[in-house]
Amino acid sequence: MGGKSLAKEHPWEYLGASALAATLNYPLWRASAVGQSGFVVSPVMIAGRSVPAPLAPYVYAFLPPYKGCVATVLGMTWARAAIFWGSDYGRTTLRQAGHNDTVSTVLPPLLVSTLVQCINMPLVRSTITLQNPQCEHNFRTVPQAMMHIYQTHGVAGLWHGTSAGILKTVPKYCTAIVIKDIMEDSLPPAHTPTEQLCRSALKSAAAGLAGAALTNPLDVIRNEMFKSNQSLPETIRYLYETEGWGFLSRGLVKNLVAVSIPVACTIFFTDALIQWNSPSSMPSQPMATSSTVVSKSINDDTFKSNQGQ
């Protein structure tokens, strides 16, 4: 990925990588949603033994029923594919138009992730609402949760939390993409497929961790807004009064796992799919020029002549 990849020629690789990452990491997203929303998970029993409380949200996230799984995966798939493809394509296009690196790198993810967040917000709120194990309404599907939000809070309720969502999503993806592009330009060039994959793994991990760590407090605020239906200032005031500044790190470990890994996987899988489908995209070793061949031949003849004397 990054400015050097031909995003225009590989849209399906971006979509496929996003789908794979979203599917594999759905349980991690579920654990993060539960932890950051402050949902209470009942004691989890495995083989007659109670799972320790700190691990209960993770175990719960892997257990059925997987409410909203298909909608969540589809939503994350198109969203991440649009953000990463749009950012890479936009960066290349703006550079070709003569804009500087800062504008070319920051503007596309800023615009695309804002648009994606606004479109996806009703789905995001509905799928997170479904993950509350103590919900008195016991919703089973996304349409049920969405209809309840609409009937209770009106159309505006479906987009409640958009401000916090934008404050969280836009910096996360902007940070991840900027770090990805910086690493792309800074890491030594790869000369073999294995080196290319290792290079991509380093770039992906750095981008995912940076984006997740920076935006955790905004994740907490957004999810609390979903739960309480309070405004952004009211939510921040409530969190500070009840938890102090500790709310800034609430669910941080889960978020680092649930956000950094999917983002890193999306970047890595995209690089891998592009490399697999387009072997010609691998940097090739420089070929010897004719002058190099002639020089080597002369040197070999001189060496043999000296040996014969």
Coordinates of N, CA, C and O in Angstrom, one line a residue, residues 16-127:
G16 N -10.9 -7.3 -0.5 CA -10.7 -8.6 0.0 C -9.9 -8.6 1.3 O -10.2 -9.4 2.2
A17 N -8.9 -7.8 1.4 CA -8.1 -7.7 2.6 C -8.9 -7.2 3.8 O -8.9 -7.6 4.9
S18 N -9.8 -6.2 3.5 CA -10.7 -5.6 4.5 C -11.7 -6.7 5.0 O -11.9 -6.8 6.2
A19 N -12.2 -7.4 4.1 CA -13.2 -8.5 4.5 C -12.5 -9.6 5.3 O -13.1 -10.0 6.3
L20 N -11.3 -10.0 4.9 CA -10.6 -11.0 5.7 C -10.3 -10.5 7.1 O -10.5 -11.2 8.1
A21 N -9.8 -9.3 7.2 CA -9.4 -8.7 8.5 C -10.6 -8.5 9.4 O -10.6 -8.8 10.6
A22 N -11.7 -8.1 8.8 CA -13.0 -7.8 9.6 C -13.5 -9.2 10.1 O -14.0 -9.3 11.3
T23 N -13.5 -10.2 9.3 CA -14.0 -11.5 9.7 C -13.2 -12.1 10.8 O -13.7 -12.6 11.8
L24 N -11.9 -12.1 10.6 CA -11.0 -12.7 11.6 C -11.0 -12.0 13.0 O -10.9 -12.6 14.0
N25 N -11.3 -10.7 12.9 CA -11.1 -9.9 14.1 C -12.5 -9.5 14.7 O -12.5 -8.7 15.7
Y26 N -13.6 -10.1 14.3 CA -14.9 -9.7 14.8 C -14.9 -10.0 16.4 O -15.4 -9.1 17.1
P27 N -14.4 -11.1 16.9 CA -14.5 -11.3 18.4 C -13.7 -10.2 19.1 O -14.1 -9.8 20.2
L28 N -12.6 -9.7 18.5 CA -11.8 -8.7 19.2 C -12.6 -7.4 19.2 O -12.6 -6.6 20.2
W29 N -13.3 -7.1 18.1 CA -14.1 -5.9 18.1 C -15.2 -6.0 19.1 O -15.5 -5.0 19.8
R30 N -15.8 -7.2 19.3 CA -16.9 -7.4 20.2 C -16.4 -7.2 21.7 O -17.0 -6.5 22.5
A31 N -15.2 -7.7 22.0 CA -14.6 -7.5 23.3 C -14.4 -6.0 23.6 O -14.6 -5.5 24.7
S32 N -13.9 -5.3 22.6 CA -13.6 -3.9 22.7 C -14.9 -3.1 23.0 O -15.0 -2.2 23.8
A33 N -15.9 -3.4 22.2 CA -17.2 -2.8 22.3 C -17.8 -3.0 23.7 O -18.3 -2.0 24.3
V34 N -17.7 -4.2 24.3 CA -18.2 -4.5 25.6 C -17.4 -3.7 26.7 O -18.0 -3.1 27.6
G35 N -16.1 -3.7 26.5 CA -15.2 -3.1 27.5 C -15.4 -1.6 27.6 O -15.5 -1.0 28.6
Q36 N -15.3 -1.0 26.4 CA -15.4 0.5 26.3 C -16.8 1.0 26.7 O -16.9 2.2 27.1
S37 N -17.8 0.2 26.4 CA -19.2 0.7 26.7 C -19.5 0.5 28.2 O -20.5 1.0 28.7
G38 N -18.7 -0.2 28.9 CA -18.9 -0.5 30.3 C -20.0 -1.5 30.5 O -20.6 -1.5 31.6
F39 N -20.3 -2.3 29.5 CA -21.3 -3.4 29.7 C -20.9 -4.4 30.7 O -19.7 -4.7 30.8
V40 N -21.8 -4.9 31.5 CA -21.5 -5.9 32.5 C -21.6 -7.3 32.0 O -22.7 -7.6 31.5
V41 N -20.6 -8.1 32.0 CA -20.6 -9.4 31.5 C -20.8 -10.4 32.7 O -20.1 -10.3 33.7
S42 N -21.8 -11.2 32.6 CA -22.1 -12.2 33.6 C -20.9 -13.2 33.7 O -20.2 -13.4 32.7
P43 N -20.7 -13.8 34.9 CA -19.7 -14.8 35.0 C -19.7 -15.9 33.9 O -20.8 -16.4 33.6
V44 N -18.6 -16.1 33.3 CA -18.5 -17.1 32.2 C -18.0 -18.4 32.8 O -16.9 -18.4 33.4
M45 N -18.7 -19.5 32.5 CA -18.3 -20.8 33.0 C -17.8 -21.7 31.8 O -18.4 -21.7 30.8
I46 N -16.6 -22.3 32.0 CA -16.0 -23.2 31.0 C -15.6 -24.5 31.7 O -14.8 -24.4 32.7
A47 N -16.2 -25.6 31.3 CA -15.9 -26.9 31.9 C -16.1 -26.8 33.5 O -15.4 -27.4 34.2
G48 N -17.2 -26.1 33.8 CA -17.6 -26.1 35.3 C -16.8 -25.1 36.1 O -17.0 -25.1 37.3
R49 N -15.9 -24.4 35.5 CA -15.0 -23.4 36.2 C -15.3 -22.0 35.7 O -15.5 -21.8 34.5
S50 N -15.3 -21.1 36.7 CA -15.5 -19.7 36.3 C -14.3 -19.0 35.8 O -13.1 -19.2 36.3
V51 N -14.4 -18.3 34.7 CA -13.3 -17.6 34.0 C -13.0 -16.4 34.9 O -13.9 -15.6 35.3
P52 N -11.7 -16.0 35.1 CA -11.4 -14.8 35.9 C -12.0 -13.6 35.2 O -12.1 -13.5 34.0
A53 N -12.5 -12.7 36.1 CA -13.2 -11.5 35.6 C -12.5 -10.7 34.6 O -13.1 -10.3 33.6
P54 N -11.1 -10.5 34.7 CA -10.5 -9.7 33.6 C -10.5 -10.4 32.2 O -10.5 -9.7 31.2
L55 N -10.7 -11.7 32.2 CA -10.7 -12.4 30.9 C -12.1 -12.6 30.4 O -12.3 -13.0 29.3
A56 N -13.1 -12.4 31.3 CA -14.5 -12.7 30.9 C -15.0 -12.0 29.7 O -15.6 -12.7 28.8
P57 N -14.7 -10.7 29.5 CA -15.1 -10.1 28.2 C -14.5 -10.7 27.0 O -15.2 -10.8 25.9
Y58 N -13.3 -11.1 27.0 CA -12.7 -11.8 25.9 C -13.3 -13.1 25.6 O -13.6 -13.4 24.4
V59 N -13.5 -13.9 26.6 CA -14.1 -15.2 26.4 C -15.6 -15.0 25.9 O -16.0 -15.7 25.0
Y60 N -16.3 -14.1 26.5 CA -17.7 -13.8 26.1 C -17.7 -13.4 24.6 O -18.6 -13.8 23.9
A61 N -16.7 -12.7 24.2 CA -16.7 -12.2 22.8 C -16.6 -13.3 21.8 O -17.0 -13.2 20.7
F62 N -16.0 -14.4 22.2 CA -15.8 -15.6 21.3 C -16.9 -16.6 21.4 O -17.0 -17.5 20.6
L63 N -17.9 -16.4 22.3 CA -19.0 -17.3 22.5 C -20.2 -16.9 21.8 O -20.5 -15.7 21.7
P64 N -21.0 -17.8 21.2 CA -22.3 -17.5 20.6 C -23.3 -17.0 21.7 O -23.1 -17.3 22.9
P65 N -24.3 -16.3 21.3 CA -24.7 -16.0 19.9 C -23.9 -14.7 19.4 O -23.6 -13.8 20.2
Y66 N -23.6 -14.8 18.1 CA -22.8 -13.7 17.5 C -23.8 -12.6 16.9 O -24.0 -12.6 15.7
K67 N -24.4 -11.9 17.8 CA -25.4 -10.9 17.4 C -24.8 -9.8 16.5 O -23.8 -9.2 16.9
G68 N -25.4 -9.6 15.3 CA -25.0 -8.5 14.5 C -23.6 -8.8 13.8 O -23.0 -7.9 13.2
C69 N -23.2 -10.1 13.8 CA -21.9 -10.5 13.2 C -21.8 -10.1 11.7 O -20.9 -9.4 11.3
V70 N -22.8 -10.5 10.9 CA -22.7 -10.3 9.5 C -22.8 -8.8 9.2 O -22.0 -8.3 8.4
A71 N -23.7 -8.1 9.8 CA -23.8 -6.6 9.6 C -22.5 -5.9 10.0 O -22.0 -5.0 9.3
T72 N -21.9 -6.3 11.1 CA -20.7 -5.7 11.6 C -19.5 -6.0 10.6 O -18.8 -5.0 10.3
V73 N -19.4 -7.2 10.2 CA -18.3 -7.5 9.3 C -18.5 -6.8 7.9 O -17.5 -6.2 7.4
L74 N -19.7 -6.8 7.4 CA -19.9 -6.1 6.1 C -19.7 -4.6 6.3 O -19.1 -3.9 5.4
G75 N -20.1 -4.0 7.4 CA -19.9 -2.6 7.7 C -18.4 -2.2 7.8 O -18.0 -1.2 7.2
M76 N -17.7 -3.0 8.5 CA -16.2 -2.8 8.6 C -15.5 -3.0 7.3 O -14.5 -2.3 7.0
T77 N -16.0 -4.0 6.6 CA -15.3 -4.3 5.3 C -15.3 -3.1 4.3 O -14.3 -2.7 3.8
W78 N -16.5 -2.6 4.0 CA -16.6 -1.6 3.1 C -16.0 -0.3 3.6 O -15.3 0.5 2.9
A79 N -16.1 -0.1 4.9 CA -15.6 1.2 5.5 C -14.0 1.2 5.4 O -13.5 2.2 5.0
R80 N -13.4 0.1 5.9 CA -11.9 0.1 5.8 C -11.4 0.1 4.4 O -10.4 0.8 4.1
A81 N -12.1 -0.6 3.5 CA -11.6 -0.7 2.1 C -11.7 0.7 1.5 O -10.8 1.2 0.8
A82 N -12.8 1.4 1.8 CA -13.0 2.8 1.3 C -12.0 3.7 1.8 O -11.4 4.5 1.0
I83 N -11.7 3.6 3.1 CA -10.7 4.5 3.7 C -9.3 4.3 3.2 O -8.6 5.2 2.8
F84 N -8.9 3.0 3.2 CA -7.5 2.8 2.8 C -7.3 2.9 1.3 O -6.3 3.5 0.8
W85 N -8.3 2.4 0.5 CA -8.1 2.6 -1.0 C -8.3 4.1 -1.3 O -7.5 4.6 -2.1
G86 N -9.2 4.8 -0.8 CA -9.4 6.2 -1.1 C -8.2 7.0 -0.7 O -7.8 7.9 -1.4
S87 N -7.6 6.7 0.5 CA -6.5 7.4 0.9 C -5.3 7.2 0.0 O -4.5 8.2 -0.3
D88 N -5.0 5.9 -0.4 CA -3.9 5.7 -1.2 C -4.1 6.2 -2.6 O -3.1 6.8 -3.2
Y89 N -5.3 6.1 -3.2 CA -5.6 6.6 -4.5 C -5.5 8.1 -4.5 O -5.0 8.8 -5.4
G90 N -6.1 8.7 -3.4 CA -6.1 10.2 -3.3 C -4.7 10.7 -3.1 O -4.3 11.8 -3.7
R91 N -3.8 10.0 -2.4 CA -2.4 10.5 -2.2 C -1.7 10.5 -3.5 O -1.0 11.5 -3.8
T92 N -1.8 9.5 -4.3 CA -1.2 9.4 -5.6 C -1.7 10.5 -6.5 O -0.9 11.2 -7.2
T93 N -3.0 10.7 -6.5 CA -3.6 11.7 -7.4 C -3.2 13.1 -7.1 O -2.9 13.9 -7.9
L94 N -3.2 13.4 -5.8 CA -2.8 14.7 -5.3 C -1.3 15.0 -5.6 O -1.0 16.1 -6.0
R95 N -0.5 14.0 -5.4 CA 0.9 14.2 -5.7 C 1.1 14.4 -7.2 O 1.9 15.3 -7.6
Q96 N 0.4 13.7 -8.0 CA 0.5 13.9 -9.5 C 0.0 15.3 -9.9 O 0.5 15.9 -10.9
A97 N -0.9 15.9 -9.1 CA -1.4 17.2 -9.4 C -0.5 18.3 -8.8 O -0.8 19.5 -9.0
G98 N 0.6 17.9 -8.2 CA 1.5 18.9 -7.7 C 1.4 19.3 -6.3 O 2.1 20.2 -5.9
H99 N 0.6 18.7 -5.5 CA 0.4 19.1 -4.1 C 1.6 18.5 -3.3 O 2.1 17.4 -3.6
N100 N 1.9 19.1 -2.1 CA 3.0 18.6 -1.3 C 2.6 17.4 -0.6 O 1.4 17.0 -0.5
D101 N 3.6 16.7 0.1 CA 3.4 15.4 0.7 C 2.4 15.5 1.9 O 1.6 14.6 2.1
T102 N 2.4 16.6 2.6 CA 1.5 16.8 3.8 C 0.1 16.8 3.4 O -0.8 16.0 3.9
V103 N -0.3 17.6 2.4 CA -1.6 17.7 1.9 C -2.0 16.4 1.3 O -3.2 15.8 1.5
S104 N -1.2 15.8 0.5 CA -1.5 14.5 -0.2 C -1.7 13.4 0.7 O -2.5 12.5 0.5
T105 N -1.0 13.4 1.9 CA -1.1 12.3 2.8 C -2.3 12.4 3.8 O -3.0 11.5 4.1
V106 N -2.5 13.7 4.3 CA -3.5 13.9 5.3 C -4.9 14.1 4.8 O -5.9 13.6 5.3
L107 N -5.1 14.9 3.7 CA -6.4 15.2 3.2 C -7.3 14.1 2.8 O -8.5 14.0 3.1
P108 N -6.8 13.1 2.0 CA -7.7 12.0 1.6 C -8.3 11.2 2.7 O -9.5 11.0 2.8
P109 N -7.5 10.7 3.7 CA -8.1 10.0 4.8 C -9.0 10.9 5.7 O -10.0 10.4 6.2
L110 N -8.7 12.2 5.8 CA -9.5 13.1 6.5 C -10.9 13.1 5.9 O -11.9 13.0 6.6
L111 N -11.0 13.3 4.6 CA -12.3 13.4 3.9 C -13.0 12.1 3.9 O -14.2 12.0 4.2
V112 N -12.3 11.0 3.5 CA -13.0 9.7 3.3 C -13.4 9.2 4.6 O -14.6 8.6 4.7
S113 N -12.6 9.2 5.6 CA -13.0 8.6 6.9 C -14.2 9.4 7.5 O -15.1 8.8 8.2
T114 N -14.2 10.7 7.3 CA -15.4 11.5 7.8 C -16.7 11.1 7.1 O -17.7 10.9 7.8
L115 N -16.6 10.9 5.8 CA -17.8 10.5 5.0 C -18.2 9.1 5.4 O -19.4 8.9 5.7
V116 N -17.3 8.2 5.6 CA -17.6 6.8 6.0 C -18.2 6.8 7.3 O -19.2 6.0 7.6
Q117 N -17.7 7.5 8.3 CA -18.3 7.6 9.6 C -19.7 8.0 9.6 O -20.6 7.5 10.3
C118 N -20.0 9.1 8.9 CA -21.4 9.6 8.8 C -22.3 8.6 8.2 O -23.5 8.4 8.7
I119 N -21.9 7.9 7.2 CA -22.8 6.9 6.5 C -23.0 5.7 7.4 O -24.1 5.1 7.5
N120 N -21.9 5.3 8.1 CA -22.0 4.0 8.9 C -22.6 4.2 10.3 O -22.8 3.2 11.0
M121 N -22.8 5.4 10.7 CA -23.1 5.6 12.1 C -24.4 4.8 12.6 O -24.3 4.2 13.7
P122 N -25.5 4.8 11.9 CA -26.6 4.0 12.4 C -26.3 2.5 12.6 O -26.7 1.9 13.5
L123 N -25.5 2.0 11.7 CA -25.1 0.6 11.8 C -24.1 0.4 13.0 O -24.3 -0.6 13.7
V124 N -23.2 1.3 13.2 CA -22.3 1.2 14.3 C -23.0 1.3 15.6 O -22.8 0.4 16.5
R125 N -23.9 2.2 15.8 CA -24.7 2.3 17.0 C -25.5 1.1 17.3 O -25.6 0.6 18.4
S126 N -26.2 0.6 16.2 CA -27.0 -0.6 16.4 C -26.2 -1.8 16.7 O -26.7 -2.6 17.6
T127 N -25.1 -2.1 16.1 CA -24.3 -3.3 16.4 C -23.7 -3.2 17.8 O -23.6 -4.2 18.4

